[in-house]
Amino acid sequence: MAGYPNLLAPLDLGFTTLKNRVLMGSMHTGLEDMRGGFPKLAAFYAERAKGGVGLIVTGGFSPNWRGRLHPMGAQFSHGRHLSKHRLLTDAVHRHDGKIALQMLHAGRYAMHPFAVGASAIRSPISRFCPAKMSQRQIAHTIMDFANSAALAKQAGYDGVEVMGSEGYLINQFLCQRTNMRADKWGGNSENRMRLALDIVKAIRTQVGPDFIVIFRISMLDLVEQGSHIDEVIALAQALEKAGVTLLNTGIGWHEAKVPTIATQVPRGAFSWVTEKLKQAVSIPVVACNRINTPDVAEHILQTGQADMVSMARPFLADPEFVSKAAAGKPEAINTCIGCNQACLDHVFAMKRATCLVNPFACYETELIVSKAKTPTRVAVVGGGPAGLSCALTAAQRGMAVTLFERREAIGGQFRFAMRIPGKEEFRETIRYFEYQLHQHNVEVVLGETATVDQLANFDHVVLATGVKPRVPEIEGIHHPKVIDYQNYIDSQPELGRRVAIMGAGGVGVDVASMVSESRMEDGQTHNETLSDWLSEWGIDKDQRGEGSLKRPLLRPSARQIWLLQRKQGKMGKGPGKTTGWIHKATLEKRGVEMLAGVHYEKIDDEGLHLLVEGQPRVLDVDTIINCTGQIKEEGLVGRLAAENIVAHVIGGAKFAGELDAKRAIREGVITAMALGES
């Protein structure tokens, strides 16, 4: 406990004690909904309990069928569901953990035509307009929550969490934005909080005093007509009187136009709002959002901003987060980089969640690393994401592994990504692999290109040589104005005031972010602070208005920038479903001009000649950055084949389309697991 005394300290709740101050926040994995998913979900939770989490909160289960997120969504409302849930509670209790069931009624966020809400107002992110709930439906919903809590206790859960945040049903009743009722459930704030309080009172009546009841309270709605801070504090105090054990803070509705958990959000960006809540109540409060290291968590607790910290995605990235912190080895933690590409992006696409940096997450019963049958020497060529995951997994299997990287440092495309403003977290993945490769005795050869003669001495050869920028066939592409994205990120050349970026996929958007971030103030680049970030996104730290919003502070780039795309239609789709809008909004606020449907004619001293919707246009630019795609590094494949050396090709060397680290890391793991098995 010397390193993290507050994080690892027990929390006495009166009738029970949590062994530390870490709450694993609710995550919907998709296993809750799929046939045969509960044994897999039990294994998932067991690994996190084994890793030392103080209290686990499940993904959301609806208390009735109208509250399901989608037609086949998770529901816990009948005794026939008990046996499946006991798989989860037994798995956690076997490892001395505690687990709470999250009860979530989707309200108007439901993705089916039977959605109901406080009022008949469709959400901007939903297809269906909800029906206004009748008095009878409200009364039944309160009973359904209480029934679900009683069943949870029978199933062996240590508590429940009532989802009253993120814009779901209870939150919809709390806010004037979605509650236009004129009866006792609408109007003034006392009426609007009635549903939340009646649900908690009904639950407490059913489960008795010795059962954890958490309420997820929306501290910042971040939407117009959202709750005022005074209303939030009044609700919190009323919830305490109604019998809530813990208050877990929620940040932002799903329809909010403000990022709250993506990698661009500074670490611990919202702990200040939890501190306000802690000062107003006497029960423990939980801080959340972008807490991804033991140091950040310890600071929040040590400074008195919260009594516990909630982390969700960090436990996808590393189930042993707590035990590694307790052992004084934070460098051993596989840190969540907040990319959302394999967790939230998967869930919103109705796929099983996992983790970009940890493909074992939610696949604990399927991806099992076994020891190699015979001693084997493995050469991995390429130290990018695919090569790193392959080398580490092979070493974990007991193989003797040598990793060749022609650059002077490992990381590959992640070494470029970590230099993009807002993607600094990617360096954590490189740090993790550096540590683990050393721990597993992988020989790392840097600054050297592997030869056929060297590779001939190994039992298995894996090529993860990655990609290089594609050079499009455009007249003048080798003009001095042109630089490819790798050279730009690597060498950081001085740019002029006018820059064109060819290609608006993930790489092009990243480069546009990097170019536009250089806001020159008196010759100096502006370094963004948390206050700057909050102001840029219109978050009112003083919470003087509804929803804690204010007018965003625009910080236009000092440069004139064009982001160009050959395809017609919306730009910025490449970065991901749940984060692409953030990149696009950032570029718009910085004044980047985005042109789709362009045809590149030529490049000369006048600039970049284009056809835009059939009309000629010349961009008088100082620099043109080529982000028009990648091609495989494949010279070594042919040379090995000529010598009859079989090589396994993975990552970008296998397919050089839109860069996909999720696929690359998973391929590395699966390839290493198959070596020597046939």
XYZ file of C-alpha atoms in Angstrom:
678
model
C 0.000 0.000 0.000
C 3.029 2.297 0.149
C 2.567 3.486 -3.416
C -1.223 3.873 -3.434
C -2.438 4.042 0.176
C -5.734 5.740 -0.634
C -6.577 3.611 -3.657
C -5.966 0.373 -1.763
C -7.594 1.408 1.504
C -10.777 -0.457 2.530
C -14.099 1.393 2.448
C -16.454 0.682 5.346
C -20.090 0.913 4.248
C -21.411 0.032 7.688
C -22.953 -3.364 6.945
C -20.117 -4.458 4.645
C -16.599 -3.395 3.680
C -15.101 -3.010 0.217
C -11.487 -4.143 0.129
C -10.325 -1.095 -1.821
C -11.587 2.105 -3.419
C -11.831 0.739 -6.965
C -15.209 0.313 -8.631
C -15.255 -1.414 -12.013
C -17.834 0.667 -13.838
C -20.678 -0.759 -15.853
C -19.835 -1.901 -19.388
C -22.203 -3.514 -21.828
C -20.164 -6.267 -23.488
C -22.779 -7.899 -25.724
C -22.311 -11.182 -23.835
C -25.385 -10.255 -21.785
C -27.547 -10.561 -24.906
C -26.048 -13.446 -26.847
C -27.058 -17.099 -26.622
C -24.599 -18.893 -24.340
C -23.071 -15.600 -23.283
C -23.370 -15.921 -19.500
C -20.568 -18.515 -18.999
C -18.300 -16.243 -21.036
C -19.451 -13.227 -19.011
C -18.762 -15.120 -15.776
C -15.193 -15.794 -16.917
C -14.813 -12.124 -17.844
C -15.910 -10.930 -14.390
C -13.910 -13.666 -12.632
C -10.668 -12.415 -14.161
C -11.369 -8.873 -12.899
C -12.337 -10.090 -9.419
C -9.182 -12.221 -9.338
C -7.260 -9.084 -10.293
C -8.411 -7.333 -7.112
C -11.307 -5.020 -8.049
C -13.184 -3.860 -4.934
C -16.664 -3.764 -6.486
C -17.794 -4.787 -9.978
C -20.915 -3.314 -11.599
C -22.432 -5.337 -14.432
C -23.612 -4.078 -17.770
C -27.149 -2.710 -17.773
C -30.120 -5.068 -17.370
C -33.609 -3.720 -17.923
C -36.255 -4.270 -15.243
C -38.917 -4.828 -17.929
C -39.262 -5.475 -21.650
C -40.074 -1.880 -22.689
C -36.872 -0.721 -21.048
C -34.596 -2.977 -23.104
C -31.941 -1.203 -25.139
C -32.897 -3.257 -28.203
C -35.435 -6.024 -28.910
C -33.116 -8.834 -27.767
C -31.493 -6.762 -25.026
C -30.644 -7.901 -21.509
C -33.493 -8.055 -18.992
C -33.683 -9.340 -15.403
C -37.275 -9.549 -14.231
C -38.186 -13.181 -13.598
C -37.114 -16.100 -11.448
C -36.132 -18.060 -14.547
C -33.231 -15.625 -14.966
C -31.727 -16.471 -11.561
C -29.562 -19.438 -12.556
C -27.728 -17.481 -15.247
C -27.005 -14.605 -12.883
C -25.739 -16.962 -10.189
C -22.976 -17.943 -12.646
C -21.770 -14.340 -12.452
C -22.056 -13.850 -8.698
C -20.480 -17.218 -7.885
C -17.568 -16.506 -10.240
C -16.848 -13.174 -8.555
C -17.312 -14.446 -4.995
C -14.872 -17.315 -5.613
C -12.193 -14.636 -5.893
C -13.307 -12.644 -2.832
C -14.920 -9.940 -4.960
C -18.214 -8.104 -4.761
C -20.600 -7.468 -7.622
C -23.648 -5.242 -8.177
C -26.300 -5.527 -10.882
C -26.894 -2.381 -12.899
C -30.588 -1.769 -13.601
C -31.038 0.335 -16.714
C -34.279 1.403 -18.369
C -33.459 2.830 -21.794
C -36.473 5.141 -22.027
C -36.352 7.056 -25.289
C -32.912 5.599 -26.093
C -34.512 2.191 -26.721
C -33.843 0.896 -30.219
C -37.303 -0.588 -30.742
C -40.828 0.715 -31.440
C -42.093 -0.030 -27.901
C -39.944 2.691 -26.332
C -41.513 4.836 -23.604
C -40.357 8.047 -21.986
C -41.344 10.891 -19.710
C -42.751 12.649 -22.782
C -43.196 11.759 -26.443
C -39.978 13.441 -27.596
C -37.643 11.536 -29.918
C -33.941 11.534 -29.168
C -31.639 12.853 -31.923
C -29.731 9.560 -31.763
C -32.799 7.275 -31.888
C -35.018 5.995 -34.700
C -38.166 5.696 -32.599
C -40.262 8.301 -30.849
C -41.195 7.064 -27.350
C -44.760 6.919 -26.099
C -45.480 9.137 -23.109
C -45.679 6.927 -20.023
C -49.060 6.713 -18.326
C -49.480 6.941 -14.562
C -50.060 3.185 -14.548
C -46.895 2.488 -16.541
C -44.858 4.666 -14.175
C -46.235 2.812 -11.143
C -45.463 -0.559 -12.751
C -41.949 0.579 -13.705
C -41.214 1.516 -10.073
C -42.375 -1.946 -8.997
C -40.316 -3.529 -11.778
C -37.139 -1.858 -10.510
C -37.881 -3.097 -6.980
C -38.613 -6.601 -8.281
C -35.370 -6.686 -10.252
C -33.422 -5.611 -7.159
C -35.074 -8.338 -5.067
C -34.151 -10.913 -7.723
C -30.595 -9.589 -7.753
C -30.336 -10.233 -4.033
C -31.668 -13.780 -4.534
C -29.087 -14.322 -7.286
C -26.287 -13.475 -4.864
C -25.478 -9.942 -5.932
C -24.004 -7.730 -3.226
C -25.949 -4.729 -4.472
C -27.541 -2.918 -7.376
C -26.805 0.252 -9.300
C -29.734 2.350 -10.498
C -28.840 4.024 -13.784
C -30.036 7.603 -13.371
C -27.530 9.180 -15.723
C -26.383 9.418 -19.356
C -29.845 10.374 -20.616
C -31.664 7.118 -19.872
C -35.246 6.967 -18.514
C -34.706 8.293 -14.977
C -32.500 11.091 -16.299
C -35.217 11.881 -18.853
C -37.713 12.451 -16.039
C -35.232 14.676 -14.187
C -34.708 17.186 -17.027
C -37.001 19.756 -18.583
C -35.378 18.889 -21.920
C -37.321 15.619 -22.003
C -40.004 16.061 -19.350
C -42.927 18.186 -20.522
C -45.437 16.612 -18.154
C -48.033 18.623 -16.244
C -48.831 15.962 -13.620
C -47.015 15.072 -10.392
C -44.111 13.599 -12.409
C -43.303 16.850 -14.235
C -43.112 20.593 -13.828
C -40.946 21.757 -10.922
C -37.731 19.984 -9.924
C -39.374 18.334 -6.902
C -41.854 16.594 -9.185
C -39.233 15.693 -11.770
C -37.075 13.916 -9.166
C -40.037 11.944 -7.826
C -39.453 8.906 -10.074
C -35.813 8.558 -9.011
C -36.685 8.784 -5.313
C -39.685 6.444 -5.527
C -37.577 3.829 -7.320
C -34.867 3.974 -4.644
C -37.416 3.814 -1.809
C -39.133 0.823 -3.406
C -35.814 -0.949 -3.867
C -34.756 -0.341 -0.275
C -38.072 -1.701 0.963
C -37.512 -4.904 -1.027
C -33.832 -5.562 -0.240
C -33.597 -4.327 3.356
C -30.847 -2.220 4.939
C -27.856 -4.553 4.420
C -27.600 -4.365 0.648
C -25.575 -1.943 -1.489
C -27.718 0.498 -3.470
C -25.730 2.711 -5.849
C -27.335 5.552 -7.751
C -25.624 6.732 -10.932
C -26.342 10.459 -10.813
C -25.834 12.794 -13.762
C -23.555 15.541 -12.492
C -23.139 17.180 -15.901
C -25.874 16.613 -18.488
C -23.996 18.683 -21.094
C -27.196 19.225 -23.089
C -29.481 22.220 -23.443
C -32.224 22.336 -20.798
C -30.200 19.964 -18.656
C -30.267 20.009 -14.872
C -28.770 22.883 -12.899
C -26.134 22.036 -10.291
C -28.503 23.091 -7.491
C -31.040 20.533 -8.718
C -28.354 17.836 -8.870
C -27.222 18.545 -5.299
C -30.832 18.570 -4.045
C -31.431 15.216 -5.730
C -28.257 13.761 -4.207
C -29.257 14.829 -0.724
C -32.755 13.398 -1.182
C -31.294 10.125 -2.474
C -29.110 9.877 0.621
C -32.214 10.208 2.822
C -34.000 7.607 0.690
C -31.342 5.008 1.482
C -28.685 5.145 -1.236
C -25.335 3.649 -0.162
C -23.063 5.140 -2.840
C -23.415 7.941 -5.381
C -21.629 7.171 -8.638
C -21.224 10.208 -10.875
C -22.212 10.194 -14.538
C -20.989 12.720 -17.092
C -22.922 13.748 -20.200
C -25.902 12.375 -22.098
C -25.247 10.106 -25.052
C -26.633 12.820 -27.337
C -24.336 15.499 -25.899
C -22.057 17.204 -28.399
C -19.168 17.134 -25.945
C -16.608 14.306 -25.666
C -16.507 12.736 -22.216
C -14.490 9.501 -22.411
C -12.513 9.519 -25.682
C -8.728 9.698 -25.660
C -8.871 13.436 -26.468
C -10.402 14.046 -23.023
C -7.692 14.888 -20.448
C -7.139 12.358 -17.698
C -9.398 12.869 -14.704
C -11.063 15.758 -16.516
C -14.263 15.638 -14.445
C -13.083 14.873 -10.908
C -13.731 18.498 -9.921
C -17.480 17.981 -10.287
C -17.419 14.930 -8.016
C -15.694 17.072 -5.406
C -18.715 19.392 -5.386
C -20.985 16.434 -4.726
C -18.751 15.065 -1.967
C -19.045 18.362 -0.077
C -22.854 18.184 -0.148
C -23.516 14.631 1.115
C -22.174 12.322 3.803
C -22.332 9.024 1.877
C -19.378 7.982 -0.309
C -19.173 9.397 -3.826
C -17.437 7.896 -6.836
C -15.435 9.798 -9.484
C -15.398 8.562 -13.066
C -14.293 9.185 -16.666
C -10.774 9.023 -18.078
C -9.167 7.635 -14.937
C -6.781 5.106 -16.439
C -3.702 4.902 -14.200
C -3.197 4.222 -10.484
C -1.475 7.587 -10.160
C -4.467 9.536 -11.474
C -6.810 7.540 -9.239
C -4.611 8.006 -6.178
C -4.408 11.774 -6.744
C -8.207 12.090 -6.930
C -8.610 10.201 -3.668
C -5.660 11.799 -1.907
C -6.925 15.308 -2.664
C -10.382 14.475 -1.330
C -12.273 14.803 -4.604
C -13.982 11.434 -4.139
C -14.189 8.387 -1.877
C -13.895 5.862 -4.714
C -12.906 5.873 -8.372
C -14.798 4.165 -11.163
C -12.881 2.672 -14.065
C -14.527 0.640 -16.797
C -12.450 0.388 -19.980
C -9.158 0.157 -18.015
C -10.390 -3.275 -16.895
C -10.953 -4.300 -20.477
C -7.342 -3.353 -21.137
C -5.964 -5.101 -18.051
C -7.921 -7.287 -15.591
C -4.935 -7.190 -13.194
C -4.906 -3.389 -12.912
C -5.417 -3.402 -9.124
C -3.111 -6.292 -8.271
C -0.301 -4.791 -10.348
C -0.766 -1.445 -8.595
C -0.773 -3.208 -5.223
C 2.461 -4.958 -6.169
C 4.064 -1.591 -6.912
C 4.330 -2.354 -10.633
C 2.226 0.244 -12.469
C 4.560 -0.087 -15.458
C 3.222 -3.631 -15.918
C -0.334 -2.376 -16.534
C -1.721 -2.521 -20.060
C -3.186 0.983 -20.062
C -6.518 1.877 -21.672
C -5.809 4.421 -24.423
C -9.427 5.584 -24.707
C -9.678 4.725 -28.409
C -13.192 3.146 -28.173
C -12.503 1.146 -31.330
C -13.122 -2.335 -29.929
C -15.414 -1.538 -27.006
C -17.973 1.206 -27.675
C -17.677 0.982 -31.457
C -18.451 -2.750 -31.211
C -21.363 -2.313 -28.811
C -23.025 0.334 -30.980
C -22.630 -1.999 -33.959
C -24.311 -4.821 -31.959
C -21.066 -6.811 -31.781
C -19.264 -8.311 -28.809
C -17.036 -5.812 -27.071
C -13.341 -6.444 -26.591
C -10.248 -4.220 -26.362
C -7.840 -2.950 -28.989
C -4.816 -3.362 -26.701
C -6.129 -6.576 -25.095
C -7.952 -8.895 -27.515
C -8.415 -11.441 -24.696
C -11.089 -9.197 -23.123
C -14.524 -10.888 -23.381
C -12.820 -13.886 -25.018
C -11.450 -15.414 -21.801
C -12.930 -18.846 -22.564
C -11.822 -18.839 -26.201
C -8.384 -17.230 -26.397
C -6.270 -19.264 -23.999
C -2.485 -19.069 -24.166
C -1.033 -22.562 -23.762
C 2.594 -23.563 -23.455
C 4.295 -24.638 -26.672
C 4.543 -28.395 -27.187
C 8.222 -28.251 -28.130
C 11.026 -25.693 -27.653
C 10.812 -23.370 -30.626
C 12.800 -20.387 -31.935
C 10.662 -17.632 -33.414
C 11.698 -14.564 -35.401
C 9.276 -11.667 -35.593
C 10.173 -8.992 -38.126
C 8.601 -5.640 -37.383
C 8.044 -3.921 -34.051
C 4.654 -2.370 -34.701
C 1.409 -3.422 -32.958
C 1.113 -6.743 -34.824
C 4.730 -7.732 -34.284
C 4.740 -6.714 -30.638
C 1.634 -8.709 -29.745
C 2.917 -11.736 -31.649
C 6.355 -11.620 -30.022
C 4.922 -11.249 -26.524
C 2.345 -14.025 -26.920
C 4.926 -16.410 -28.378
C 7.243 -15.651 -25.461
C 4.410 -16.244 -22.992
C 4.070 -19.685 -24.567
C 7.683 -20.430 -23.655
C 9.197 -19.870 -27.089
C 12.580 -18.240 -27.642
C 11.689 -15.043 -29.510
C 13.805 -12.505 -31.376
C 12.132 -9.311 -32.546
C 13.766 -7.379 -35.392
C 12.889 -3.689 -35.845
C 14.706 -1.635 -38.497
C 14.033 1.629 -36.663
C 15.796 2.624 -33.458
C 12.660 2.094 -31.342
C 9.642 -0.209 -31.283
C 6.093 0.990 -31.819
C 5.562 1.205 -35.569
C 2.453 3.210 -36.440
C 1.782 3.771 -32.719
C 4.982 5.812 -32.582
C 3.427 8.125 -35.163
C 0.017 8.092 -33.466
C 1.349 9.102 -30.057
C 2.597 12.393 -31.520
C -0.882 13.413 -32.653
C -2.487 15.909 -30.230
C -5.097 14.001 -28.243
C -3.500 10.621 -28.946
C -0.608 10.855 -26.525
C -2.025 7.808 -24.698
C -0.714 5.555 -27.475
C 2.764 5.843 -25.962
C 1.410 3.852 -22.998
C 0.926 0.791 -25.198
C 4.519 1.042 -26.387
C 5.674 1.383 -22.771
C 3.667 -1.703 -21.824
C 5.165 -3.834 -24.589
C 8.699 -2.640 -23.795
C 8.237 -3.754 -20.196
C 6.605 -7.079 -21.031
C 9.099 -8.020 -23.753
C 11.910 -7.488 -21.239
C 10.066 -9.505 -18.564
C 9.596 -12.416 -20.984
C 13.190 -12.383 -22.234
C 12.433 -11.413 -25.809
C 15.605 -10.430 -27.658
C 14.920 -7.085 -29.314
C 17.206 -6.130 -32.200
C 16.819 -2.439 -33.090
C 18.163 -0.412 -35.982
C 18.793 -3.478 -38.103
C 16.997 -4.899 -41.130
C 16.577 -8.651 -40.805
C 18.220 -10.666 -43.602
C 17.173 -13.924 -45.201
C 20.319 -15.593 -43.830
C 19.404 -14.537 -40.280
C 15.815 -15.699 -40.575
C 16.827 -19.082 -42.002
C 18.054 -20.059 -38.518
C 14.589 -19.884 -36.911
C 11.854 -22.502 -36.660
C 9.128 -19.933 -37.372
C 9.240 -16.565 -39.087
C 6.513 -13.959 -38.699
C 6.527 -10.901 -40.924
C 4.895 -7.829 -39.412
C 6.779 -5.300 -41.492
C 3.848 -2.892 -41.645
C 3.100 -0.304 -44.263
C 4.556 2.675 -46.047
C 2.729 5.667 -47.542
C 1.198 5.139 -50.965
C 2.403 7.530 -53.642
C -0.585 8.444 -55.833
C -0.164 8.851 -59.588
C -0.524 12.626 -59.745
C 1.555 14.876 -61.982
C 4.068 16.674 -59.779
C 3.679 14.372 -56.756
C 7.444 14.647 -56.140
C 7.352 18.454 -56.054
C 9.284 19.991 -53.095
C 5.966 21.167 -51.624
C 4.900 17.537 -51.036
C 5.725 15.464 -47.957
C 4.207 12.154 -46.878
C 2.517 11.824 -43.498
C 5.242 9.629 -41.980
C 7.970 12.105 -42.788
C 5.843 14.984 -41.536
C 5.070 13.344 -38.191
C 8.599 12.012 -37.813
C 10.613 15.100 -38.728
C 8.158 17.887 -37.816
C 9.337 20.248 -40.585
C 8.490 23.930 -40.417
C 5.194 24.516 -42.198
C 4.000 27.614 -43.958
C 0.668 29.339 -43.421
C -1.238 27.387 -46.098
C -1.382 23.585 -45.965
C -3.342 21.044 -48.038
C -3.848 17.505 -46.747
C -4.640 14.912 -49.399
C -6.747 12.134 -47.895
C -9.367 12.371 -45.148
C -9.248 8.886 -43.679
C -8.029 8.267 -40.146
C -4.469 9.332 -40.997
C -5.556 12.485 -42.816
C -7.800 13.562 -39.951
C -4.984 12.932 -37.458
C -2.565 14.992 -39.523
C -5.122 17.792 -39.844
C -5.465 17.774 -36.060
C -1.720 17.992 -35.677
C -1.297 20.806 -38.210
C -4.201 22.822 -36.826
C -3.097 22.323 -33.209
C -0.011 24.467 -33.794
C -1.668 27.695 -32.713
C 1.205 30.138 -32.820
C 0.930 32.838 -30.173
C 3.804 35.347 -30.276
C 5.914 32.731 -31.995
C 5.135 30.056 -29.408
C 2.922 26.989 -29.797
C -0.042 27.118 -27.437
C -0.036 24.314 -24.853
C -3.568 23.317 -23.907
C -4.508 23.011 -20.222
C -7.598 21.373 -18.716
C -9.218 24.800 -18.445
C -8.481 25.398 -22.125
C -10.039 22.069 -23.047
C -13.168 22.695 -20.980
C -13.544 26.151 -22.531
C -12.988 24.828 -26.048
C -15.858 22.380 -25.621
C -18.158 24.798 -23.823
C -18.152 23.098 -20.401
C -18.950 25.539 -17.601
C -16.831 24.572 -14.613
C -18.741 27.096 -12.485
C -22.012 25.389 -13.533
C -23.942 28.622 -13.652
C -26.342 27.489 -16.370
C -28.532 24.522 -17.241
C -26.660 21.402 -18.292
C -23.344 23.063 -17.290
C -22.895 24.421 -20.802
C -21.554 27.736 -22.032
C -20.543 29.151 -25.389
C -17.481 27.231 -26.679
C -14.283 29.234 -26.925
C -13.120 29.008 -30.534
C -9.383 28.705 -31.088
C -8.912 28.891 -34.859
C -5.660 27.632 -36.295
C -3.024 30.145 -37.274
C -2.804 28.337 -40.615
C -5.189 28.030 -43.527
C -5.772 24.298 -43.916
C -7.631 22.237 -46.488
C -8.573 18.594 -45.813
C -9.351 16.846 -49.099
C -11.224 13.652 -49.924
C -11.801 11.956 -53.266
C -15.079 10.346 -52.206
C -18.324 12.239 -52.073
C -20.218 12.457 -48.813
C -19.354 13.028 -45.172
C -15.767 13.311 -44.086
C -14.031 11.935 -41.028
C -15.714 8.514 -41.041
C -12.458 6.622 -40.757
C -11.591 7.286 -37.092
C -14.560 5.350 -35.667
C -18.276 5.523 -34.961
C -18.031 6.950 -31.459
C -15.041 9.260 -31.981
C -15.161 10.385 -35.620
C -17.577 13.224 -34.819
C -15.127 14.578 -32.226
C -12.330 14.874 -34.783
C -14.610 16.521 -37.310
C -16.032 18.982 -34.769
C -12.519 19.894 -33.636
C -11.379 20.613 -37.178
C -14.485 22.672 -37.909
C -13.888 24.797 -34.816
C -10.313 25.397 -35.926
C -11.436 26.610 -39.320
C -10.197 23.688 -41.416
C -11.914 23.713 -44.818
C -13.078 20.206 -45.726
C -13.662 19.391 -49.379
C -15.139 16.077 -50.538
C -15.463 14.783 -54.091
C -12.180 16.280 -55.304
C -10.078 15.085 -58.221
C -6.347 15.788 -58.069
C -5.089 17.245 -61.363
C -1.465 18.202 -60.747
C 0.992 19.872 -58.373
C 3.321 22.685 -59.467
C 4.734 25.983 -58.223
C 1.248 27.512 -58.300
C -0.021 24.915 -55.839
C -2.433 21.998 -55.907
C -4.701 21.891 -58.973
C -8.087 20.286 -58.323
C -11.477 19.625 -59.777
C -14.119 20.195 -57.097
C -17.513 18.937 -58.253
C -16.242 19.328 -61.791
C -15.054 22.930 -61.315
C -11.324 23.717 -61.547
C -9.675 25.187 -58.490
C -6.079 25.907 -57.512
C -5.038 25.892 -53.854
C -2.093 28.256 -53.394
C -0.392 26.269 -50.639
C 3.079 26.142 -49.105
C 2.902 22.464 -48.131
C 0.983 19.408 -49.334
C 0.866 16.405 -46.989
C 0.141 13.075 -48.668
C -2.240 10.901 -46.618
C -3.772 8.990 -49.524
C -3.303 5.527 -48.076
C -0.682 2.884 -47.464
C 0.900 -0.034 -49.255
C 2.487 -3.161 -47.844
C 6.188 -3.533 -47.137
C 6.557 -6.826 -48.999
C 10.084 -7.111 -50.385
C 11.135 -9.630 -47.736
C 8.213 -11.970 -48.495
C 9.489 -12.739 -51.987
C 13.090 -13.219 -50.870
C 12.059 -15.693 -48.175
C 9.838 -17.599 -50.603
C 12.768 -17.890 -53.022
C 14.697 -19.671 -50.261
C 11.724 -21.900 -49.372
C 11.315 -20.244 -45.985
C 7.693 -20.176 -44.920
C 6.648 -16.930 -43.293
C 3.436 -15.980 -41.502
C 2.375 -12.514 -42.670
C 0.277 -10.361 -40.324
C -0.888 -6.798 -39.718
C -0.279 -4.117 -42.317
C 2.085 -6.431 -44.203
C -0.922 -8.694 -44.798
C -3.480 -6.003 -45.589
C -2.582 -2.348 -45.942
C -6.009 -0.755 -46.047
C -7.154 1.823 -43.511
C -4.757 1.367 -40.601
C -6.348 -0.988 -38.082
C -4.373 -1.615 -34.898
C -7.262 -3.639 -33.469
C -6.937 -6.195 -36.255
C -3.139 -6.103 -36.150
C -2.836 -6.837 -32.418
C -5.428 -9.597 -32.555
C -3.728 -11.199 -35.571
C -0.430 -11.137 -33.712
C -1.940 -12.983 -30.752
C -3.771 -15.592 -32.842
C -0.735 -16.236 -35.047
C 1.519 -16.769 -32.021
C -1.018 -19.130 -30.445
C -1.013 -21.272 -33.604
C 2.763 -21.586 -33.969
C 3.863 -25.204 -33.676
C 0.315 -26.481 -33.142
C -0.053 -28.273 -36.471
